[in-house]
Amino acid sequence: MGFSTNGAAAILFVAAFMVVGVVVPAAQASFEDVSDSMGAQENRALAAGNTDIVLDAVRYNNTSDQLTVRVANTGTTSLHVNDTDLLVDGDFTNPETAVEGASARTVWAPGENLTFTLSLATEPQRVVVVTEYAVSKGTNDVTVVS
């Protein structure tokens, strides 16, 4: 082999190392991102599987035009109050909330009750509560009190 062949081989060898030096870190970062995403998805699925709620009471007071919904966290996952939604007749609402009577609470632990209070002009036909993990319970059975 002549000098030019050896030189060309050396240049190609160095270029191959440079390509590997660029490609490997990029591939490794992508693999880590995919692994992290899969782990987060597994954790979310586990939390959703451990989440359960029960509608304890749904009452509408036709004198004060106030709807009160009490929901029990019967699962093993703590839930965030701000990520729990109350739908009334298919519409999102912005009710007042209280966990075990404390309106300042933002976390709803297993075994505790969350109470929604909302002013409504008319008696609702359907009430649904949806948690942050898309676990929901609904009812058409609204108790009317005076």
GROMACS .gro file of N, CA and C in nm:
model
  438
    1MET      N    1   0.084  -0.118   0.000
    1MET     CA    2   0.000   0.000   0.000
    1MET      C    3   0.088   0.124   0.000
    2GLY      N    4   0.042   0.217  -0.075
    2GLY     CA    5   0.117   0.341  -0.083
    2GLY      C    6   0.076   0.437   0.027
    3PHE      N    7   0.150   0.546   0.028
    3PHE     CA    8   0.124   0.648   0.129
    3PHE      C    9  -0.018   0.703   0.118
    4SER      N   10  -0.067   0.725  -0.004
    4SER     CA   11  -0.201   0.783  -0.022
    4SER      C   12  -0.309   0.688   0.027
    5THR      N   13  -0.289   0.559   0.010
    5THR     CA   14  -0.388   0.461   0.059
    5THR      C   15  -0.389   0.460   0.211
    6ASN      N   16  -0.270   0.462   0.272
    6ASN     CA   17  -0.263   0.465   0.418
    6ASN      C   18  -0.323   0.594   0.473
    7GLY      N   19  -0.296   0.704   0.407
    7GLY     CA   20  -0.351   0.833   0.451
    7GLY      C   21  -0.503   0.835   0.441
    8ALA      N   22  -0.556   0.783   0.331
    8ALA     CA   23  -0.702   0.778   0.314
    8ALA      C   24  -0.766   0.688   0.419
    9ALA      N   25  -0.704   0.574   0.448
    9ALA     CA   26  -0.755   0.483   0.549
    9ALA      C   27  -0.754   0.549   0.687
   10ALA      N   28  -0.648   0.622   0.717
   10ALA     CA   29  -0.637   0.692   0.846
   10ALA      C   30  -0.746   0.798   0.858
   11ILE      N   31  -0.769   0.872   0.751
   11ILE     CA   32  -0.873   0.977   0.752
   11ILE      C   33  -1.011   0.914   0.772
   12LEU      N   34  -1.038   0.804   0.702
   12LEU     CA   35  -1.167   0.736   0.718
   12LEU      C   36  -1.182   0.680   0.860
   13PHE      N   37  -1.074   0.629   0.916
   13PHE     CA   38  -1.076   0.574   1.052
   13PHE      C   39  -1.107   0.685   1.153
   14VAL      N   40  -1.042   0.799   1.140
   14VAL     CA   41  -1.068   0.914   1.228
   14VAL      C   42  -1.211   0.965   1.209
   15ALA      N   43  -1.257   0.970   1.086
   15ALA     CA   44  -1.394   1.016   1.059
   15ALA      C   45  -1.496   0.921   1.121
   16ALA      N   46  -1.468   0.791   1.116
   16ALA     CA   47  -1.559   0.693   1.177
   16ALA      C   48  -1.567   0.715   1.328
   17PHE      N   49  -1.454   0.742   1.393
   17PHE     CA   50  -1.455   0.769   1.537
   17PHE      C   51  -1.534   0.896   1.568
   18MET      N   52  -1.521   0.996   1.484
   18MET     CA   53  -1.594   1.121   1.505
   18MET      C   54  -1.745   1.099   1.491
   19VAL      N   55  -1.784   1.020   1.391
   19VAL     CA   56  -1.926   0.991   1.372
   19VAL      C   57  -1.980   0.915   1.493
   20VAL      N   58  -1.907   0.815   1.538
   20VAL     CA   59  -1.949   0.739   1.655
   20VAL      C   60  -1.957   0.831   1.777
   21GLY      N   61  -1.863   0.923   1.790
   21GLY     CA   62  -1.863   1.017   1.902
   21GLY      C   63  -1.985   1.109   1.904
   22VAL      N   64  -2.042   1.135   1.788
   22VAL     CA   65  -2.160   1.221   1.779
   22VAL      C   66  -2.288   1.138   1.792
   23VAL      N   67  -2.293   1.023   1.728
   23VAL     CA   68  -2.415   0.943   1.722
   23VAL      C   69  -2.446   0.875   1.856
   24VAL      N   70  -2.345   0.820   1.923
   24VAL     CA   71  -2.370   0.745   2.046
   24VAL      C   72  -2.434   0.833   2.155
   25PRO      N   73  -2.382   0.953   2.187
   25PRO     CA   74  -2.449   1.034   2.290
   25PRO      C   75  -2.593   1.072   2.252
   26ALA      N   76  -2.617   1.100   2.126
   26ALA     CA   77  -2.754   1.134   2.083
   26ALA      C   78  -2.847   1.015   2.099
   27ALA      N   79  -2.801   0.898   2.060
   27ALA     CA   80  -2.883   0.777   2.074
   27ALA      C   81  -2.906   0.745   2.221
   28GLN      N   82  -2.803   0.764   2.303
   28GLN     CA   83  -2.817   0.736   2.446
   28GLN      C   84  -2.917   0.831   2.511
   29ALA      N   85  -2.914   0.958   2.475
   29ALA     CA   86  -3.009   1.055   2.530
   29ALA      C   87  -3.152   1.020   2.488
   30SER      N   88  -3.169   0.979   2.365
   30SER     CA   89  -3.302   0.939   2.317
   30SER      C   90  -3.352   0.817   2.392
   31PHE      N   91  -3.265   0.720   2.413
   31PHE     CA   92  -3.303   0.600   2.487
   31PHE      C   93  -3.344   0.634   2.630
   32GLU      N   94  -3.270   0.725   2.695
   32GLU     CA   95  -3.304   0.766   2.831
   32GLU      C   96  -3.439   0.836   2.835
   33ASP      N   97  -3.466   0.922   2.736
   33ASP     CA   98  -3.595   0.991   2.730
   33ASP      C   99  -3.711   0.892   2.715
   34VAL      N  100  -3.694   0.794   2.628
   34VAL     CA  101  -3.798   0.693   2.609
   34VAL      C  102  -3.817   0.611   2.736
   35SER      N  103  -3.708   0.574   2.800
   35SER     CA  104  -3.716   0.497   2.925
   35SER      C  105  -3.787   0.576   3.034
   36ASP      N  106  -3.754   0.705   3.047
   36ASP     CA  107  -3.820   0.790   3.147
   36ASP      C  108  -3.969   0.802   3.118
   37SER      N  109  -4.004   0.818   2.992
   37SER     CA  110  -4.146   0.830   2.954
   37SER      C  111  -4.222   0.702   2.985
   38MET      N  112  -4.160   0.589   2.958
   38MET     CA  113  -4.226   0.462   2.986
   38MET      C  114  -4.244   0.442   3.137
   39GLY      N  115  -4.146   0.484   3.215
   39GLY     CA  116  -4.158   0.476   3.360
   39GLY      C  117  -4.269   0.564   3.413
   40ALA      N  118  -4.278   0.686   3.359
   40ALA     CA  119  -4.384   0.777   3.401
   40ALA      C  120  -4.521   0.722   3.364
   41GLN      N  121  -4.532   0.661   3.247
   41GLN     CA  122  -4.658   0.602   3.205
   41GLN      C  123  -4.696   0.485   3.296
   42GLU      N  124  -4.601   0.404   3.335
   42GLU     CA  125  -4.629   0.293   3.426
   42GLU      C  126  -4.674   0.343   3.562
   43ASN      N  127  -4.609   0.449   3.612
   43ASN     CA  128  -4.648   0.507   3.741
   43ASN      C  129  -4.789   0.564   3.736
   44ARG      N  130  -4.822   0.629   3.625
   44ARG     CA  131  -4.957   0.687   3.611
   44ARG      C  132  -5.062   0.576   3.602
   45ALA      N  133  -5.031   0.469   3.531
   45ALA     CA  134  -5.124   0.356   3.522
   45ALA      C  135  -5.144   0.291   3.659
   46LEU      N  136  -5.038   0.280   3.736
   46LEU     CA  137  -5.048   0.223   3.870
   46LEU      C  138  -5.135   0.312   3.959
   47ALA      N  139  -5.112   0.443   3.952
   47ALA     CA  140  -5.191   0.536   4.032
   47ALA      C  141  -5.338   0.531   3.992
   48ALA      N  142  -5.365   0.522   3.861
   48ALA     CA  143  -5.504   0.514   3.815
   48ALA      C  144  -5.569   0.385   3.864
   49GLY      N  145  -5.494   0.276   3.864
   49GLY     CA  146  -5.548   0.149   3.912
   49GLY      C  147  -5.575   0.149   4.061
   50ASN      N  148  -5.503   0.233   4.136
   50ASN     CA  149  -5.521   0.241   4.280
   50ASN      C  150  -5.616   0.353   4.322
   51THR      N  151  -5.677   0.419   4.225
   51THR     CA  152  -5.769   0.529   4.253
   51THR      C  153  -5.913   0.480   4.245
   52ASP      N  154  -5.991   0.517   4.347
   52ASP     CA  155  -6.134   0.487   4.345
   52ASP      C  156  -6.206   0.591   4.430
   53ILE      N  157  -6.324   0.629   4.386
   53ILE     CA  158  -6.405   0.726   4.460
   53ILE      C  159  -6.548   0.674   4.468
   54VAL      N  160  -6.621   0.726   4.567
   54VAL     CA  161  -6.762   0.692   4.585
   54VAL      C  162  -6.837   0.821   4.612
   55LEU      N  163  -6.948   0.840   4.540
   55LEU     CA  164  -7.034   0.956   4.567
   55LEU      C  165  -7.117   0.923   4.691
   56ASP      N  166  -7.084   0.987   4.803
   56ASP     CA  167  -7.156   0.961   4.928
   56ASP      C  168  -7.291   1.030   4.931
   57ALA      N  169  -7.295   1.154   4.885
   57ALA     CA  170  -7.420   1.229   4.890
   57ALA      C  171  -7.421   1.335   4.780
   58VAL      N  172  -7.536   1.346   4.713
   58VAL     CA  173  -7.557   1.451   4.613
   58VAL      C  174  -7.690   1.514   4.648
   59ARG      N  175  -7.683   1.635   4.702
   59ARG     CA  176  -7.805   1.703   4.749
   59ARG      C  177  -7.818   1.841   4.685
   60TYR      N  178  -7.942   1.871   4.645
   60TYR     CA  179  -7.973   2.004   4.592
   60TYR      C  180  -8.077   2.067   4.683
   61ASN      N  181  -8.044   2.183   4.738
   61ASN     CA  182  -8.136   2.256   4.824
   61ASN      C  183  -8.210   2.356   4.736
   62ASN      N  184  -8.340   2.332   4.712
   62ASN     CA  185  -8.415   2.421   4.622
   62ASN      C  186  -8.456   2.552   4.688
   63THR      N  187  -8.435   2.565   4.818
   63THR     CA  188  -8.461   2.692   4.886
   63THR      C  189  -8.341   2.786   4.870
   64SER      N  190  -8.222   2.734   4.891
   64SER     CA  191  -8.101   2.816   4.881
   64SER      C  192  -8.033   2.804   4.744
   65ASP      N  193  -8.090   2.720   4.654
   65ASP     CA  194  -8.032   2.697   4.521
   65ASP      C  195  -7.885   2.656   4.531
   66GLN      N  196  -7.859   2.559   4.618
   66GLN     CA  197  -7.721   2.516   4.640
   66GLN      C  198  -7.708   2.364   4.624
   67LEU      N  199  -7.609   2.324   4.544
   67LEU     CA  200  -7.577   2.183   4.524
   67LEU      C  201  -7.458   2.147   4.612
   68THR      N  202  -7.472   2.037   4.685
   68THR     CA  203  -7.363   1.987   4.769
   68THR      C  204  -7.335   1.843   4.728
   69VAL      N  205  -7.209   1.815   4.693
   69VAL     CA  206  -7.168   1.681   4.651
   69VAL      C  207  -7.055   1.637   4.744
   70ARG      N  208  -7.075   1.525   4.814
   70ARG     CA  209  -6.971   1.471   4.902
   70ARG      C  210  -6.918   1.343   4.839
   71VAL      N  211  -6.785   1.338   4.821
   71VAL     CA  212  -6.719   1.226   4.754
   71VAL      C  213  -6.614   1.169   4.849
   72ALA      N  214  -6.611   1.036   4.860
   72ALA     CA  215  -6.512   0.969   4.943
   72ALA      C  216  -6.399   0.913   4.856
   73ASN      N  217  -6.277   0.932   4.900
   73ASN     CA  218  -6.160   0.873   4.834
   73ASN      C  219  -6.143   0.734   4.894
   74THR      N  220  -6.189   0.632   4.823
   74THR     CA  221  -6.183   0.495   4.873
   74THR      C  222  -6.066   0.416   4.816
   75GLY      N  223  -5.983   0.481   4.736
   75GLY     CA  224  -5.865   0.414   4.681
   75GLY      C  225  -5.746   0.428   4.774
   76THR      N  226  -5.628   0.400   4.721
   76THR     CA  227  -5.506   0.410   4.801
   76THR      C  228  -5.415   0.521   4.750
   77THR      N  229  -5.464   0.604   4.660
   77THR     CA  230  -5.386   0.713   4.602
   77THR      C  231  -5.436   0.847   4.655
   78SER      N  232  -5.345   0.933   4.699
   78SER     CA  233  -5.383   1.069   4.736
   78SER      C  234  -5.411   1.147   4.609
   79LEU      N  235  -5.515   1.229   4.613
   79LEU     CA  236  -5.557   1.305   4.495
   79LEU      C  237  -5.545   1.454   4.523
   80HIS      N  238  -5.525   1.531   4.417
   80HIS     CA  239  -5.517   1.676   4.429
   80HIS      C  240  -5.656   1.735   4.405
   81VAL      N  241  -5.698   1.821   4.495
   81VAL     CA  242  -5.831   1.881   4.485
   81VAL      C  243  -5.844   1.962   4.357
   82ASN      N  244  -5.740   2.038   4.322
   82ASN     CA  245  -5.747   2.123   4.202
   82ASN      C  246  -5.754   2.043   4.072
   83ASP      N  247  -5.717   1.915   4.078
   83ASP     CA  248  -5.722   1.830   3.958
   83ASP      C  249  -5.844   1.739   3.957
   84THR      N  250  -5.938   1.764   4.047
   84THR     CA  251  -6.063   1.688   4.053
   84THR      C  252  -6.174   1.780   4.004
   85ASP      N  253  -6.251   1.732   3.907
   85ASP     CA  254  -6.352   1.816   3.843
   85ASP      C  255  -6.492   1.771   3.879
   86LEU      N  256  -6.582   1.869   3.885
   86LEU     CA  257  -6.725   1.844   3.905
   86LEU      C  258  -6.798   1.890   3.780
   87LEU      N  259  -6.868   1.795   3.717
   87LEU     CA  260  -6.949   1.826   3.600
   87LEU      C  261  -7.096   1.818   3.640
   88VAL      N  262  -7.171   1.920   3.605
   88VAL     CA  263  -7.314   1.924   3.635
   88VAL      C  264  -7.388   1.937   3.503
   89ASP      N  265  -7.468   1.836   3.473
   89ASP     CA  266  -7.542   1.830   3.346
   89ASP      C  267  -7.448   1.846   3.226
   90GLY      N  268  -7.328   1.788   3.238
   90GLY     CA  269  -7.232   1.788   3.129
   90GLY      C  270  -7.143   1.911   3.119
   91ASP      N  271  -7.160   2.008   3.210
   91ASP     CA  272  -7.081   2.130   3.206
   91ASP      C  273  -6.979   2.133   3.320
   92PHE      N  274  -6.856   2.176   3.289
   92PHE     CA  275  -6.757   2.196   3.393
   92PHE      C  276  -6.804   2.308   3.485
   93THR      N  277  -6.774   2.295   3.612
   93THR     CA  278  -6.814   2.397   3.709
   93THR      C  279  -6.691   2.443   3.787
   94ASN      N  280  -6.709   2.550   3.861
   94ASN     CA  281  -6.603   2.602   3.947
   94ASN      C  282  -6.657   2.612   4.090
   95PRO      N  283  -6.673   2.497   4.156
   95PRO     CA  284  -6.734   2.498   4.289
   95PRO      C  285  -6.634   2.532   4.399
   96GLU      N  286  -6.688   2.562   4.516
   96GLU     CA  287  -6.605   2.572   4.635
   96GLU      C  288  -6.577   2.429   4.681
   97THR      N  289  -6.459   2.407   4.738
   97THR     CA  290  -6.422   2.272   4.782
   97THR      C  291  -6.375   2.274   4.926
   98ALA      N  292  -6.391   2.160   4.992
   98ALA     CA  293  -6.341   2.143   5.128
   98ALA      C  294  -6.310   1.995   5.150
   99VAL      N  295  -6.193   1.968   5.205
   99VAL     CA  296  -6.155   1.832   5.241
   99VAL      C  297  -6.172   1.819   5.391
  100GLU      N  298  -6.261   1.730   5.432
  100GLU     CA  299  -6.290   1.710   5.575
  100GLU      C  300  -6.322   1.842   5.643
  101GLY      N  301  -6.394   1.930   5.572
  101GLY     CA  302  -6.438   2.058   5.629
  101GLY      C  303  -6.338   2.171   5.617
  102ALA      N  304  -6.217   2.145   5.569
  102ALA     CA  305  -6.113   2.249   5.557
  102ALA      C  306  -6.099   2.293   5.412
  103SER      N  307  -6.136   2.418   5.385
  103SER     CA  308  -6.133   2.467   5.246
  103SER      C  309  -5.992   2.495   5.196
  104ALA      N  310  -5.894   2.506   5.284
  104ALA     CA  311  -5.758   2.537   5.242
  104ALA      C  312  -5.680   2.413   5.198
  105ARG      N  313  -5.735   2.297   5.221
  105ARG     CA  314  -5.664   2.173   5.186
  105ARG      C  315  -5.658   2.155   5.035
  106THR      N  316  -5.543   2.109   4.985
  106THR     CA  317  -5.526   2.087   4.842
  106THR      C  318  -5.504   1.940   4.809
  107VAL      N  319  -5.480   1.856   4.910
  107VAL     CA  320  -5.460   1.713   4.888
  107VAL      C  321  -5.571   1.638   4.959
  108TRP      N  322  -5.622   1.539   4.890
  108TRP     CA  323  -5.735   1.460   4.934
  108TRP      C  324  -5.685   1.317   4.953
  109ALA      N  325  -5.657   1.281   5.078
  109ALA     CA  326  -5.593   1.153   5.109
  109ALA      C  327  -5.696   1.038   5.110
  110PRO      N  328  -5.646   0.914   5.097
  110PRO     CA  329  -5.737   0.798   5.106
  110PRO      C  330  -5.814   0.799   5.239
  111GLY      N  331  -5.942   0.767   5.231
  111GLY     CA  332  -6.027   0.764   5.349
  111GLY      C  333  -6.089   0.897   5.385
  112GLU      N  334  -6.055   1.002   5.312
  112GLU     CA  335  -6.111   1.134   5.341
  112GLU      C  336  -6.222   1.169   5.243
  113ASN      N  337  -6.305   1.267   5.284
  113ASN     CA  338  -6.416   1.315   5.202
  113ASN      C  339  -6.385   1.452   5.145
  114LEU      N  340  -6.421   1.470   5.019
  114LEU     CA  341  -6.413   1.599   4.953
  114LEU      C  342  -6.556   1.646   4.930
  115THR      N  343  -6.584   1.771   4.967
  115THR     CA  344  -6.718   1.826   4.949
  115THR      C  345  -6.713   1.942   4.851
  116PHE      N  346  -6.796   1.932   4.747
  116PHE     CA  347  -6.814   2.040   4.650
  116PHE      C  348  -6.941   2.116   4.687
  117THR      N  349  -6.936   2.249   4.680
  117THR     CA  350  -7.053   2.332   4.703
  117THR      C  351  -7.065   2.429   4.587
  118LEU      N  352  -7.185   2.434   4.527
  118LEU     CA  353  -7.205   2.514   4.406
  118LEU      C  354  -7.345   2.575   4.406
  119SER      N  355  -7.353   2.701   4.371
  119SER     CA  356  -7.483   2.766   4.356
  119SER      C  357  -7.538   2.737   4.218
  120LEU      N  358  -7.663   2.688   4.213
  120LEU     CA  359  -7.730   2.657   4.087
  120LEU      C  360  -7.873   2.711   4.091
  121ALA      N  361  -7.918   2.766   3.982
  121ALA     CA  362  -8.054   2.820   3.976
  121ALA      C  363  -8.158   2.710   3.959
  122THR      N  364  -8.119   2.597   3.899
  122THR     CA  365  -8.214   2.488   3.876
  122THR      C  366  -8.158   2.356   3.927
  123GLU      N  367  -8.248   2.264   3.952
  123GLU     CA  368  -8.209   2.132   4.000
  123GLU      C  369  -8.132   2.057   3.890
  124PRO      N  370  -8.015   2.004   3.922
  124PRO     CA  371  -7.938   1.932   3.821
  124PRO      C  372  -7.996   1.793   3.795
  125GLN      N  373  -7.977   1.745   3.673
  125GLN     CA  374  -8.024   1.611   3.637
  125GLN      C  375  -7.913   1.507   3.649
  126ARG      N  376  -7.787   1.549   3.629
  126ARG     CA  377  -7.674   1.455   3.634
  126ARG      C  378  -7.553   1.526   3.693
  127VAL      N  379  -7.483   1.453   3.780
  127VAL     CA  380  -7.362   1.503   3.844
  127VAL      C  381  -7.253   1.398   3.826
  128VAL      N  382  -7.134   1.443   3.783
  128VAL     CA  383  -7.020   1.353   3.763
  128VAL      C  384  -6.897   1.416   3.828
  129VAL      N  385  -6.819   1.334   3.899
  129VAL     CA  386  -6.692   1.377   3.957
  129VAL      C  387  -6.582   1.299   3.885
  130VAL      N  388  -6.479   1.372   3.838
  130VAL     CA  389  -6.369   1.311   3.763
  130VAL      C  390  -6.238   1.346   3.834
  131THR      N  391  -6.156   1.244   3.862
  131THR     CA  392  -6.028   1.266   3.929
  131THR      C  393  -5.918   1.296   3.827
  132GLU      N  394  -5.801   1.327   3.878
  132GLU     CA  395  -5.686   1.357   3.791
  132GLU      C  396  -5.640   1.237   3.711
  133TYR      N  397  -5.677   1.117   3.752
  133TYR     CA  398  -5.639   0.995   3.680
  133TYR      C  399  -5.754   0.943   3.594
  134ALA      N  400  -5.852   1.028   3.565
  134ALA     CA  401  -5.966   0.999   3.478
  134ALA      C  402  -6.058   0.892   3.536
  135VAL      N  403  -6.052   0.871   3.665
  135VAL     CA  404  -6.148   0.784   3.732
  135VAL      C  405  -6.269   0.870   3.764
  136SER      N  406  -6.388   0.825   3.724
  136SER     CA  407  -6.506   0.909   3.743
  136SER      C  408  -6.622   0.829   3.799
  137LYS      N  409  -6.708   0.901   3.869
  137LYS     CA  410  -6.834   0.845   3.918
  137LYS      C  411  -6.942   0.949   3.893
  138GLY      N  412  -7.057   0.901   3.848
  138GLY     CA  413  -7.167   0.991   3.821
  138GLY      C  414  -7.297   0.934   3.869
  139THR      N  415  -7.396   1.023   3.879
  139THR     CA  416  -7.528   0.980   3.921
  139THR      C  417  -7.635   1.072   3.864
  140ASN      N  418  -7.752   1.012   3.844
  140ASN     CA  419  -7.872   1.090   3.809
  140ASN      C  420  -7.962   1.105   3.930
  141ASP      N  421  -7.920   1.047   4.041
  141ASP     CA  422  -7.998   1.046   4.165
  141ASP      C  423  -7.956   1.163   4.254
  142VAL      N  424  -8.022   1.277   4.234
  142VAL     CA  425  -7.994   1.395   4.312
  142VAL      C  426  -8.106   1.412   4.414
  143THR      N  427  -8.071   1.413   4.542
  143THR     CA  428  -8.170   1.429   4.649
  143THR      C  429  -8.203   1.577   4.661
  144VAL      N  430  -8.333   1.607   4.653
  144VAL     CA  431  -8.378   1.746   4.666
  144VAL      C  432  -8.427   1.767   4.807
  145VAL      N  433  -8.371   1.871   4.872
  145VAL     CA  434  -8.413   1.908   5.009
  145VAL      C  435  -8.458   2.052   5.008
  146SER      N  436  -8.536   2.084   5.109
  146SER     CA  437  -8.584   2.224   5.121
  146SER      C  438  -8.527   2.290   5.241
   0.00000   0.00000   0.00000
